[in-house]
Amino acid sequence: MKETNSLTVIDMGIDTHQEPVVYMRSDCHICRSEGFTANSRVLLHYENNSIIATLNVVDEKVLAPAHAGLSKIAMRRLGVLDGVSITISHAPVITSLTAVRKKIFGHKLSDEEIWAIVSDISAHRYSDIEIASFLSVCAGSRLDVDEIISLTQAMVACGKRLTWPNETLILDKHCIGGLPGNRTTPLVVAIVSAAGLTIPKTSSRAITSPAGTADTMESLTTVNLNLADIQRVVNETHACLAWGGAVNLSPADDLLIRIERALDLDGEGQLIASVLSKKIAAGSTHAVIDIPVGATAKIRSQVEAERLASLFTQVGAACGIQIRCLITDGSQPIGAGVGPVEEARDVLAVLQGRDDAPQDLRERALYLAAHLFSLAYQERYELGLIRAMDILDNGEAWLQFQRILAAQGGIKSLPKASYQHTEAAPMTGTLQAIDNRQLARLAKLAGAPTTAAAGLRLHKRVGDRIERGEPLFTLYSDTAGEQQYALDFYQQSAIFNIGEA
């Protein structure tokens, strides 16, 4: 490396999320000699570490001569401090981008091409724009079953894997999302593990929803567990409820999810690969997949649901995991709470058997747990349902849930929102429909899931009779600005369809 390509590091203190950025003066001699311009991809090298970063060019007054500024993530990944000297050169050519361009023109990708793309993404060689290009071109139904299998296997291969030497049966469950408040996972995990079955549940944070399971569980306990902690908790309780992103089980998936969240995109092939790669990496042998179908759910038709179920089953079989897909009612939200804390309240109410517990959440959790029992014990669904109901109704599931929380670091007190507003029904009639997507957006505009206590609580369900002026929902937010932003959206939308039955 030429000595003239060395610059002194300055920590710019700028959060560029997960994309490393290097800042260089517009008159920098390296930019001139190497032909670098704004948005160039460059290789930063320090001792035994190197990273690829995106170049931002700044005015001369921003940086002293012979200095380069680094964003927070660039400082961390390169392992440098202020004042050290780094070298800067051209980034290597990322040959797998040729395969991305091939897919843009509608051609099928080979196993080798998909593995190369996933490997480069895992190694942080792709910029956010390049990751977005890959996700966009794979969205919809643009990946066939062979490509989805390759994508799943590549994502597993690039991460760590949990093994359970003393267990031959490892259970899991997943809901593909699109249904606000559908927080069945903590309930299912508590019920199934209370029976002595092993279910090490690693969950994602929200991608396009107001809360993921990890977001809800984080309001109750610690979810950022490392691999050793997960194994300890599972050995103690037969289960865990952890954030998968903390343990590097599928690092490529975590990077893809970050961009999916920004794009508000959840493509079919990526969805299947994301779900199954996490299950396989967690050591699961059997899993139930909940696929809600409804006019405003993620999956809108029976035909689409059956296609997705078939793909899940085929890809699972090819990757050595038995999948049972359950097509369920996605016509309206599940439970009353939407957002991390409000969904946690519903979970606790069901586990504690309270009179105000949402019965639809209870029934769906029992349904899913019964199917897991059916898979595990090779028994009829009806027997599994009786088993699940007994465990929930006699308090075993609630005791088991407390054991899991204690093993993960203890039980937290749920935070309260700084602002709340109860919206009244604008007319008398019957609540005929709730728009799931718009309702989810309302909760997100209020601050969920970034602010755990933000979200909303429904006071009426589809089919309920409503009198004008009765409470329709309560909105929770952390700032007056977010509250008003959400309420402005509500006034301009048609989330609740009230009419005569």
Coordinates of C-alpha atoms in Angstrom, one line a residue, residues 13 38 72 74 83 165 222 229 295 316 322 386 422 442 462 466:
G13 CA -19.8 10.9 15.6
A38 CA -18.8 10.9 -3.9
K72 CA -19.7 5.2 14.0
A74 CA -17.1 2.2 10.3
G83 CA -5.7 9.6 15.6
P165 CA -27.0 -33.2 21.6
T222 CA -33.8 -9.4 28.3
D229 CA -27.0 -17.8 27.3
A295 CA -58.5 -8.7 2.7
G316 CA -38.4 -27.3 4.5
Q322 CA -40.7 -30.9 8.9
I386 CA -57.0 -30.9 25.3
T422 CA -59.1 7.9 23.4
L442 CA -51.4 4.1 12.8
V462 CA -65.6 -6.6 14.2
I466 CA -71.2 0.7 18.8

